[in-house]
CSV table of C-alpha atoms and ligand atoms in Angstrom, one decimal:
chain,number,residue,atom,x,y,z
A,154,UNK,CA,118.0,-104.3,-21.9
A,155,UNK,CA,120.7,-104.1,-19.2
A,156,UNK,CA,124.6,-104.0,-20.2
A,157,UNK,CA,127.9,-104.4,-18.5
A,158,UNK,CA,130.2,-101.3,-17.9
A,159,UNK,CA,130.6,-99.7,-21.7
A,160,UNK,CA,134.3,-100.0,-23.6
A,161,UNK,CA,136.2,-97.1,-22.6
A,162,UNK,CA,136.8,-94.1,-25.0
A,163,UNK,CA,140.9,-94.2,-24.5
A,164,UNK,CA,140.8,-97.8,-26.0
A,165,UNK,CA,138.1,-97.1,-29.1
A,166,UNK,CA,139.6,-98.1,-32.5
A,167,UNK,CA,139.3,-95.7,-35.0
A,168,UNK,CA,137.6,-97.0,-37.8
A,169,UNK,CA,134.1,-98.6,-35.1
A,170,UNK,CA,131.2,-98.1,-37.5
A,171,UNK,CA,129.2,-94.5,-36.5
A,172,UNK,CA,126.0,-96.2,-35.5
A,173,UNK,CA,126.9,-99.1,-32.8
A,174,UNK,CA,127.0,-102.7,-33.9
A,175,UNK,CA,126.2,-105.8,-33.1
A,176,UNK,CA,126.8,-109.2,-33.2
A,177,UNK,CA,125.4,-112.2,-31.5
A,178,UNK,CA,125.5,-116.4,-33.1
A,179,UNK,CA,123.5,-119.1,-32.2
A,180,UNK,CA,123.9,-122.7,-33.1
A,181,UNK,CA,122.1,-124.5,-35.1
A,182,UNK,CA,121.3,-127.4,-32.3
A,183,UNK,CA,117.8,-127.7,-33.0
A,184,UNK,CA,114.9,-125.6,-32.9
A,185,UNK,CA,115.2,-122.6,-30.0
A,186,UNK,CA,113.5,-123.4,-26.3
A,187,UNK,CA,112.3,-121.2,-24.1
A,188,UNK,CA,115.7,-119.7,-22.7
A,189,UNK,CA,117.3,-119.0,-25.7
A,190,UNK,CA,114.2,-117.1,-26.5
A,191,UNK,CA,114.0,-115.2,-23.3
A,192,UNK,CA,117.5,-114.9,-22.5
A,193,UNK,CA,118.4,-113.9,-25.7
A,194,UNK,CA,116.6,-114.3,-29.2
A,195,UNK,CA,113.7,-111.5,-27.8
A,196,UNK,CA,117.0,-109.1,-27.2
A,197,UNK,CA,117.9,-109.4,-30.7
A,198,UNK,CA,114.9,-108.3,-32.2
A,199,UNK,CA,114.7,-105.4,-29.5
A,200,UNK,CA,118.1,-104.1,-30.7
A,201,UNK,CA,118.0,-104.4,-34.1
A,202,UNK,CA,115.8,-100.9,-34.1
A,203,UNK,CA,118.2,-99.3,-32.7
A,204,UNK,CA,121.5,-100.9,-33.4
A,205,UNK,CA,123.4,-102.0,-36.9
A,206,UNK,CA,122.7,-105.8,-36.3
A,207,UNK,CA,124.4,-108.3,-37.5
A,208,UNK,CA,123.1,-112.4,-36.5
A,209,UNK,CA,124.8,-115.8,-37.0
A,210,UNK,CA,123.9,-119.2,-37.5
A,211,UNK,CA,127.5,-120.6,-35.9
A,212,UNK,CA,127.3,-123.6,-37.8
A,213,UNK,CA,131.1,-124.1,-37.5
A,214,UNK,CA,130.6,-123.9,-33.8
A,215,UNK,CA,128.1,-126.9,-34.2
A,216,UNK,CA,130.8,-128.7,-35.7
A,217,UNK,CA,132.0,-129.4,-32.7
A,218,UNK,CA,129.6,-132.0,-31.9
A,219,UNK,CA,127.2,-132.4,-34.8
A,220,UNK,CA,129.4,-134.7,-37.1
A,221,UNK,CA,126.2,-135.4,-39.6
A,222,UNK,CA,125.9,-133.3,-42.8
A,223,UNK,CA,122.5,-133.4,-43.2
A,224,UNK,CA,121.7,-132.6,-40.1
A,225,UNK,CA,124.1,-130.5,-39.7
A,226,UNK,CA,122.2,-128.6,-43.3
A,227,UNK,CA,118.6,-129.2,-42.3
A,228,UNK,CA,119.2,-127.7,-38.2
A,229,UNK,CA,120.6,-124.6,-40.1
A,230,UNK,CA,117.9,-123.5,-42.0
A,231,UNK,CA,116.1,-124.7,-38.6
A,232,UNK,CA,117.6,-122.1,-37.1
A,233,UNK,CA,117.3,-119.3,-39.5
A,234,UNK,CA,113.4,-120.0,-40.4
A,235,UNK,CA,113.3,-120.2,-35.9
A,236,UNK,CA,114.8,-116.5,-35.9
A,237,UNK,CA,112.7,-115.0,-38.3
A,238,UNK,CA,109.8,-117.0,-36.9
A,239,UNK,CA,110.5,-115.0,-34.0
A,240,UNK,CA,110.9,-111.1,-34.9
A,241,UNK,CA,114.0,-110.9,-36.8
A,242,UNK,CA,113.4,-109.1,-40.2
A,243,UNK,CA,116.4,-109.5,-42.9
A,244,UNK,CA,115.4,-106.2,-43.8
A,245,UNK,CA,116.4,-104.3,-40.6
A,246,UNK,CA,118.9,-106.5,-39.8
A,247,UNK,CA,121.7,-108.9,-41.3
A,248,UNK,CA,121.4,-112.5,-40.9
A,249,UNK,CA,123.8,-115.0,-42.1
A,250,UNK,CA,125.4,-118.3,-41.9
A,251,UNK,CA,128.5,-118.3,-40.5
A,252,UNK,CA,130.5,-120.9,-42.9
A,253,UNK,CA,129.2,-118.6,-45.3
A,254,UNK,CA,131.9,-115.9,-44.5
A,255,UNK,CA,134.9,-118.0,-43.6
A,256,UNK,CA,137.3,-115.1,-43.5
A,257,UNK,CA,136.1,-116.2,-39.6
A,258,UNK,CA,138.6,-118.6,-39.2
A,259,UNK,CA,141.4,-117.1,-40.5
A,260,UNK,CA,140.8,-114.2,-38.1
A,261,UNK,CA,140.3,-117.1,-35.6
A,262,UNK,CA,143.9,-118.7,-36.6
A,263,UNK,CA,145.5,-115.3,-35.9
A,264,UNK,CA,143.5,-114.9,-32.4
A,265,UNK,CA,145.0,-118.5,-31.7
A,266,UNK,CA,148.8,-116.8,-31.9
A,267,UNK,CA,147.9,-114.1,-29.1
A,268,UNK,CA,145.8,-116.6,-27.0
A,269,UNK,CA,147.2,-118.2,-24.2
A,270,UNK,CA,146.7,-122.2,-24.0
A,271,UNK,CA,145.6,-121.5,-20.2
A,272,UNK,CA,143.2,-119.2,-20.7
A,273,UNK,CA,141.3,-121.2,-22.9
A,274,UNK,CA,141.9,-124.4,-20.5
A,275,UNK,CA,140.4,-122.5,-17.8
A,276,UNK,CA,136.8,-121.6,-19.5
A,277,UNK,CA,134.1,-123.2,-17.8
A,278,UNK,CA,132.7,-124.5,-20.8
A,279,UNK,CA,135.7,-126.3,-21.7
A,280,UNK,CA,135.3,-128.0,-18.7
A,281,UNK,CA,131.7,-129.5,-18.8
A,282,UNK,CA,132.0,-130.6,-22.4
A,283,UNK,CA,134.6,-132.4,-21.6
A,284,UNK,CA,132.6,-133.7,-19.3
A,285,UNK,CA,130.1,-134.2,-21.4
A,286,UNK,CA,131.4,-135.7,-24.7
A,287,UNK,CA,134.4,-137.6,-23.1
A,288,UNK,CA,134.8,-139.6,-26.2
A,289,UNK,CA,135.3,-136.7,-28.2
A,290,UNK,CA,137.3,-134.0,-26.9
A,291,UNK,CA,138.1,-132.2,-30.2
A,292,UNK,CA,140.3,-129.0,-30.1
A,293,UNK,CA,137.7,-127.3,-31.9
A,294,UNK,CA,135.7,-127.1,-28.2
A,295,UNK,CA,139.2,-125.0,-26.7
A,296,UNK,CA,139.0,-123.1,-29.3
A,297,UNK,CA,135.8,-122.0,-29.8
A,298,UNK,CA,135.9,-119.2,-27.5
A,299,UNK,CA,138.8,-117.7,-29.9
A,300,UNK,CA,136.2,-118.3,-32.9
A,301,UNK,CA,133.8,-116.7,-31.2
A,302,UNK,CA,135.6,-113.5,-30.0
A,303,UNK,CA,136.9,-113.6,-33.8
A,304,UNK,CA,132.7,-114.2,-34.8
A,305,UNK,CA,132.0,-110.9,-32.9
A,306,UNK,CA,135.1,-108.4,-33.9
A,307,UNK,CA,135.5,-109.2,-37.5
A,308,UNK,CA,132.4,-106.9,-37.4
A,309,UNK,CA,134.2,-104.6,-35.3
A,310,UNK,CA,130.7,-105.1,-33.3
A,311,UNK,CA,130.7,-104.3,-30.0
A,312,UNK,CA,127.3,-105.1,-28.1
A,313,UNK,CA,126.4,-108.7,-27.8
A,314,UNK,CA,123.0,-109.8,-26.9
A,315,UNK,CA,123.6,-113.6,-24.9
A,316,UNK,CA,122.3,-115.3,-22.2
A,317,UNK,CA,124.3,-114.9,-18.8
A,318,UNK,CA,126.0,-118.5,-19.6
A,319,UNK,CA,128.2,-117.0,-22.3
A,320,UNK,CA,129.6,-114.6,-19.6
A,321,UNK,CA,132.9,-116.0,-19.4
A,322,UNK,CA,133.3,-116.4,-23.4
A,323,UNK,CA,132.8,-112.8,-23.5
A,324,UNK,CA,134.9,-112.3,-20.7
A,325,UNK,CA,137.7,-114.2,-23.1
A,326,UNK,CA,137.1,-112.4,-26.4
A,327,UNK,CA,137.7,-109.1,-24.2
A,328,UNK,CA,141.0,-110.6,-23.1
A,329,UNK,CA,141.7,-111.7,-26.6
A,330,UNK,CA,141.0,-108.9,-27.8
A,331,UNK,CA,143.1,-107.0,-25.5
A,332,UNK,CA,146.0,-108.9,-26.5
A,333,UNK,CA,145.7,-108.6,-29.8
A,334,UNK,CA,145.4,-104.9,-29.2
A,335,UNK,CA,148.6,-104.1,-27.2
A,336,UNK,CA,150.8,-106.5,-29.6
A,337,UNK,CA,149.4,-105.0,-32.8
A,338,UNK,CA,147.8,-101.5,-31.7
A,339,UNK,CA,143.9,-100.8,-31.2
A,340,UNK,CA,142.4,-102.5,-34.1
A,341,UNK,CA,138.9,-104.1,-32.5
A,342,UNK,CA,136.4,-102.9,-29.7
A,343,UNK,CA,136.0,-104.9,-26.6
A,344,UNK,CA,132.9,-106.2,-26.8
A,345,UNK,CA,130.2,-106.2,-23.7
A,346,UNK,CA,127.3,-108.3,-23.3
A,347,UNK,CA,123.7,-107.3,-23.3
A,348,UNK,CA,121.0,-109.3,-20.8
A,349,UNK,CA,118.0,-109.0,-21.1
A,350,UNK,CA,115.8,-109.6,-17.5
A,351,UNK,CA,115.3,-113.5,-17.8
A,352,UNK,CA,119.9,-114.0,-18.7
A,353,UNK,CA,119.0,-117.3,-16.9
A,354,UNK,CA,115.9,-119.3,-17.5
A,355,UNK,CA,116.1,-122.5,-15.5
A,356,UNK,CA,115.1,-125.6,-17.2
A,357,UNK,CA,112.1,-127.7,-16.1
A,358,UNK,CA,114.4,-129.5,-13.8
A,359,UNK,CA,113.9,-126.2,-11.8
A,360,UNK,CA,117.8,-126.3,-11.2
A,361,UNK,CA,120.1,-126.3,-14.2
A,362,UNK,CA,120.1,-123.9,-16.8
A,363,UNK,CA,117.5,-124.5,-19.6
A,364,UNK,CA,119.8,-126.3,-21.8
A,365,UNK,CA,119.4,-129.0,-24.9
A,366,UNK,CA,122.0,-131.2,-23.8
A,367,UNK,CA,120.3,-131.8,-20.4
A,368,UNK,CA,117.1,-132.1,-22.4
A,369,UNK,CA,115.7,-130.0,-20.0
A,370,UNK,CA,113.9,-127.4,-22.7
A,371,UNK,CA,110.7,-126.1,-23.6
A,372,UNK,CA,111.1,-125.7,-27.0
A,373,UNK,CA,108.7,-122.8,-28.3
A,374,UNK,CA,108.3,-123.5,-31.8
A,375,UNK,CA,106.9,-127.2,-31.1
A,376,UNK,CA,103.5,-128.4,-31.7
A,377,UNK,CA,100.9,-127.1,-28.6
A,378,UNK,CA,100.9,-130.9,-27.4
A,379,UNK,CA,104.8,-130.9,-26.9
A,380,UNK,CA,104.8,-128.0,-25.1
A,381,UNK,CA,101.9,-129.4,-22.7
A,382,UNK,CA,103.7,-132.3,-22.1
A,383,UNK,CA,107.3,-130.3,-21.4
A,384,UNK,CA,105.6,-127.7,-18.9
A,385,UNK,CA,103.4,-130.4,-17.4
A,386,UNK,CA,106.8,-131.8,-16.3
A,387,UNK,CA,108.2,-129.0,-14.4
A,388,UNK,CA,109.5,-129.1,-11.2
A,389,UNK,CA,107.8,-126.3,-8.9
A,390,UNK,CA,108.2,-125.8,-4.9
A,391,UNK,CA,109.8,-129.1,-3.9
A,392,UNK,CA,108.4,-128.1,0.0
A,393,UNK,CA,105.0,-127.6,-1.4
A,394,UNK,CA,103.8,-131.2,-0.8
A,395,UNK,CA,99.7,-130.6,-0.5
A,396,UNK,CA,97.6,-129.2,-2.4
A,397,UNK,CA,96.4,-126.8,1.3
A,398,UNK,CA,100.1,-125.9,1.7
A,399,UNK,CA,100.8,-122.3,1.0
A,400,UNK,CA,103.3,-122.1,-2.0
A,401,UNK,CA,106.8,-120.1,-2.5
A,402,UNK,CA,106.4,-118.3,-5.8
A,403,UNK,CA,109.6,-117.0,-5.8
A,404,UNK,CA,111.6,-120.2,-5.9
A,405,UNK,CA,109.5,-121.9,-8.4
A,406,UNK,CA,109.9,-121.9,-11.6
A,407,UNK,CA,106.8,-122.0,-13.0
A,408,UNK,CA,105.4,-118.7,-11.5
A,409,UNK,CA,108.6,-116.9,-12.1
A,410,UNK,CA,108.1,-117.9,-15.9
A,411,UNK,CA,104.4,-116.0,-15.4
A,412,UNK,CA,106.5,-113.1,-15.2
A,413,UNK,CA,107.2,-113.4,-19.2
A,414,UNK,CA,103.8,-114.1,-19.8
A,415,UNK,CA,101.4,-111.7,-18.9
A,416,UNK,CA,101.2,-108.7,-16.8
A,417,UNK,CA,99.3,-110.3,-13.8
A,418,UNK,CA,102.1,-112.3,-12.3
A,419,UNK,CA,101.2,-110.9,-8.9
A,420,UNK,CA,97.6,-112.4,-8.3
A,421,UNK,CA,99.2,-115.2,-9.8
A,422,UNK,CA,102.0,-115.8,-7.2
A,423,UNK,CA,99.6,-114.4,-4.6
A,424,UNK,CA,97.1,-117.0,-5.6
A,425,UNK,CA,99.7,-119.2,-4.7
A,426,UNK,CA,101.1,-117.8,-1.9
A,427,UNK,CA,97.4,-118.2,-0.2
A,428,UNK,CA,97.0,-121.7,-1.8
A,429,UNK,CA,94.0,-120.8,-3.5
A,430,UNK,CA,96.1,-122.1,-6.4
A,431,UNK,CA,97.2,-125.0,-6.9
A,432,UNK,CA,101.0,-126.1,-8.8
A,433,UNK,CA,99.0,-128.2,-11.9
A,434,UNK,CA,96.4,-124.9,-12.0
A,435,UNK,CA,99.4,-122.8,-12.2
A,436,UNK,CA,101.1,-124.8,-14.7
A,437,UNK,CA,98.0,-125.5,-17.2
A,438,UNK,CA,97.6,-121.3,-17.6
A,439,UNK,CA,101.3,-121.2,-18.0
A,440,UNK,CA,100.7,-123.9,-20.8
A,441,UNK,CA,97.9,-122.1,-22.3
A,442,UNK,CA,100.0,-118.6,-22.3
A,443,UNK,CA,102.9,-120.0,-24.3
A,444,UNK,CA,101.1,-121.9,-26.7
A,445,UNK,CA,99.5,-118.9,-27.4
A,446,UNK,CA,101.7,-116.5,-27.8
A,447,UNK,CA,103.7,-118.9,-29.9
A,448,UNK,CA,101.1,-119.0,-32.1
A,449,UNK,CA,102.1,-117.3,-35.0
A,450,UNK,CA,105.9,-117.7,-34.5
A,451,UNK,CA,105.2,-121.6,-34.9
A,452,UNK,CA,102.9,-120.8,-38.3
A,453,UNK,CA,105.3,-118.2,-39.6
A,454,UNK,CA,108.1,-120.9,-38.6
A,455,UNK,CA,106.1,-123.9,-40.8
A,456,UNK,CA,105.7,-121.3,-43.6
A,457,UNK,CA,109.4,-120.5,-43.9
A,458,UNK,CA,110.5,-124.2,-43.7
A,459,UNK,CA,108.3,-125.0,-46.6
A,460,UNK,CA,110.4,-122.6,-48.6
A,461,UNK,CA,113.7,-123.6,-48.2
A,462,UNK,CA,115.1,-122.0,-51.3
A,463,UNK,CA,113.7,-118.3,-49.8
A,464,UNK,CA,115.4,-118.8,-46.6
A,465,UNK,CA,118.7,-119.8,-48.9
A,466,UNK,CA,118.0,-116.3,-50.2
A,467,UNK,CA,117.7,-114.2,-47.1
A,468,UNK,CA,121.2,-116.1,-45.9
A,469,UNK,CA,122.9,-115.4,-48.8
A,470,UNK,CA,122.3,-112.0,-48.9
A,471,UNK,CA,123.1,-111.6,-45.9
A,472,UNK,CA,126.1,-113.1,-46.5
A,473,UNK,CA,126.9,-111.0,-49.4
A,474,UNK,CA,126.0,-107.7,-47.1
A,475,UNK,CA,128.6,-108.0,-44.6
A,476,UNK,CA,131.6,-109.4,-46.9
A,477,UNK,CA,133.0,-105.9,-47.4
A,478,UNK,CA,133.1,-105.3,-43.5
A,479,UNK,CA,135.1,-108.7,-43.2
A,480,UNK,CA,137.3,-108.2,-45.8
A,481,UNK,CA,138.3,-104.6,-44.8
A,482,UNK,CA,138.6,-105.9,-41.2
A,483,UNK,CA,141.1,-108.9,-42.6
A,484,UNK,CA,142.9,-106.3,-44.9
A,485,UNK,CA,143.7,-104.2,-41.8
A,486,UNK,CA,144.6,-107.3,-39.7
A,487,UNK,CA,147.4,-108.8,-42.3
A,488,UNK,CA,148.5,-105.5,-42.9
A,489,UNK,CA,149.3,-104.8,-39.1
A,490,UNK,CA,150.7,-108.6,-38.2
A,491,UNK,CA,152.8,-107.8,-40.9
A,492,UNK,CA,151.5,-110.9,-43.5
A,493,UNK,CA,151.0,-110.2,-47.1
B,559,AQP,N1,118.7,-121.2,-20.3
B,559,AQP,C1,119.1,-120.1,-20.9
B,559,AQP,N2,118.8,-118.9,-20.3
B,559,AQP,C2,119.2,-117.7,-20.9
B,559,AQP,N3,119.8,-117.7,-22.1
B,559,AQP,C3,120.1,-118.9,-22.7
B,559,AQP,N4,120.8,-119.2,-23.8
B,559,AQP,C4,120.9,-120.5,-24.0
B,559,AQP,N5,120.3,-121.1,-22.9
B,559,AQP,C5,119.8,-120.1,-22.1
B,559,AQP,C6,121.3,-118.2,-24.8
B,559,AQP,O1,120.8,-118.5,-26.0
B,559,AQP,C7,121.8,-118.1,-27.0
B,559,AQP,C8,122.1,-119.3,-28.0
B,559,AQP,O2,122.7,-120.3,-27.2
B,559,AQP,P1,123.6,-121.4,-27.9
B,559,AQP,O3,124.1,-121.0,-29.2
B,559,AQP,O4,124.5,-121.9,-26.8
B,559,AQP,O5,122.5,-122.4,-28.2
B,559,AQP,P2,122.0,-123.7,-27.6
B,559,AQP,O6,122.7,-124.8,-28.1
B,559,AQP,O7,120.5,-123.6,-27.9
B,559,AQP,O8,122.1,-123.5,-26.0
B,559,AQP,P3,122.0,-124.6,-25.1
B,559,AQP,O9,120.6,-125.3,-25.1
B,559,AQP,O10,122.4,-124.1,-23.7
B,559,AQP,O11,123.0,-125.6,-25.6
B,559,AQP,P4,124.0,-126.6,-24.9
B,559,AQP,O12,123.0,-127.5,-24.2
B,559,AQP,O13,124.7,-127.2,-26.1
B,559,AQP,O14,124.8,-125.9,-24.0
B,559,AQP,C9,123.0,-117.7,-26.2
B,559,AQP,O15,123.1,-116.3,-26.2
B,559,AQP,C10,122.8,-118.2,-24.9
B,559,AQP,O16,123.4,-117.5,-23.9
């Protein structure tokens, strides 16, 4: 795991919890591809030995731009089932739905009074979704990095396991947080990011960030033929043009991916280096190495949808776990802002 500088002792609140925590949310978008996995998902389950964790479903953050119900219901427990699929274990670690605690948003409101319009203006994210979703330029997608620095210190957590994209949102929840700090006193940690070694896995474009709404995934969890068909499509060395040329390993996707999947990445990137290998060779045992060590993530994952009313369970309980830590957090909150 790598981190970003750690939060500085003059500025530590007084009542962080004595083993560090953390926090990290993911929404409920469909089932997980390969760079939420690498980037972060494999991150979560390394730290939750050795960390109080505590992991979201953000399925007000969805709300943004899933506007049907069902779906909305069904790519929740998606999500959930995906996690545990994955490593997570509800025992070590507490995994909830995040409508399910909703003193969230009134946290969230209360962030909104010490968060400048502009900062939340200039957030890259901002930007590209409303590029994105022109039609539908809700506030909720200005606010939700306020939400989300509220998601993370209503825990007083203050480790987050993300991908590199959600640098600037944590960048914001810091600032947040720092404003809310000097106007009211230290009441919340500033919370850094953890990366893990893949904080951006490209898409199969071989350019833009692995992402659902450029549909340019490999999504882990699907059937073995799905995932052919997604890492057949991958771009590799644009300037490798015959089969005789000698490739770049190091600008192609494909190979860097090897790097995750097996500890012979070198003879592989020499084997194209030399041409001895070709891209569609490279490709078919990258195919071969994710299917199977999806294996029993995808089975464990087909289990735990059959059963919705267990995976209800785990989320309640989860829910239930953490409501004194957000209740004592809001208690502390109205007291200093001076509400009732
Ligand atoms: N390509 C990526 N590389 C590394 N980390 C990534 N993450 C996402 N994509 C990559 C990390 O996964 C976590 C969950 O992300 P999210 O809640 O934003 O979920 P998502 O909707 O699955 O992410 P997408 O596909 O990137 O969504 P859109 O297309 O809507 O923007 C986060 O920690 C994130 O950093």
């Amino acid at each position: 795991m790598t981190t970003d500088a750690s939060t500085s002792p003059a500025a530590r609140p007084s009542s962080l919890p004595v083993k560090p925590r953390i926090f990290s949310g993911i929404q409920p978008t469909g089932r997980p591809h390969l760079g939420n996995d690498l980037g972060a998902i494999r991150n979560y389950v390394a730290l939750a030995e050795r960390y109080e964790a505590i992991y979201c479903v953000v399925d007000y953050h969805a709300l943004t731009h899933v506007h049907d119900p069902e779906m909305l219901r069904h790519q929740t427990l998606e999500m959930a089932a995906a996690l545990i699929a994955l490593g997570l274990d509800p025992k070590r670690c507490t995994l909830f739905v995040q409508s399910d605690r909703p003193e969230v948003t009134e946290l969230c409101w209360l962030f909104n009074t010490v968060t400048p319009v502009g900062w939340l203006q200039r957030t890259p994210t901002y930007k590209e979704k409303r590029q994105n979703q022109p039609e539908d330029v809700n506030h909720g997608l200005l606010t939700y990095p306020v939400l989300q620095a509220a998601d993370i210190v209503i825990y007083k957590a203050s480790l987050v396991p993300v991908g590199r994209d959600q640098a600037a949102h944590l960048e914001l929840s810091r600032e947040i947080v720092r404003a809310f700090n000097a106007r009211y006193g230290v009441t919340f940690p500033e919370p850094q990011p953890v990366y893990t070694d893949a904080p951006v896995v490209l898409g199969t474009d071989g350019v833009k960030k692995m992402s659902k709404s450029i549909g340019n995934t490999i999504e882990v969890l699907a059937e073995p033929d799905v995932i052919r068909k997604q890492v057949m499509s991958m771009v590799t060395d644009t300037q490798r043009i015959l089969r005789s040329d000698p490739g770049r390993p190091q600008v192609c996707n494909v190979c860097r991916l090897h790097r995750h999947f097996g500890d012979d990445y070198e003879q592989i990137w020499e084997g194209e280096r030399t041409a001895r290998t070709g891209c569609v060779d490279t490709k078919k045992l990258l195919v071969e190495r994710i299917i199977a060590h999806y294996a029993g993530a995808r089975e464990t994952y087909k289990e735990l949808m059959a059963d919705p009313a267990r995976l209800r369970a785990i989320l309640d309980e989860g829910a239930e776990r953490i409501r004194p830590i957000a209740e004592a957090t809001m208690a502390e909150v109205r007291e200093r802002m001076g509400l009732r």
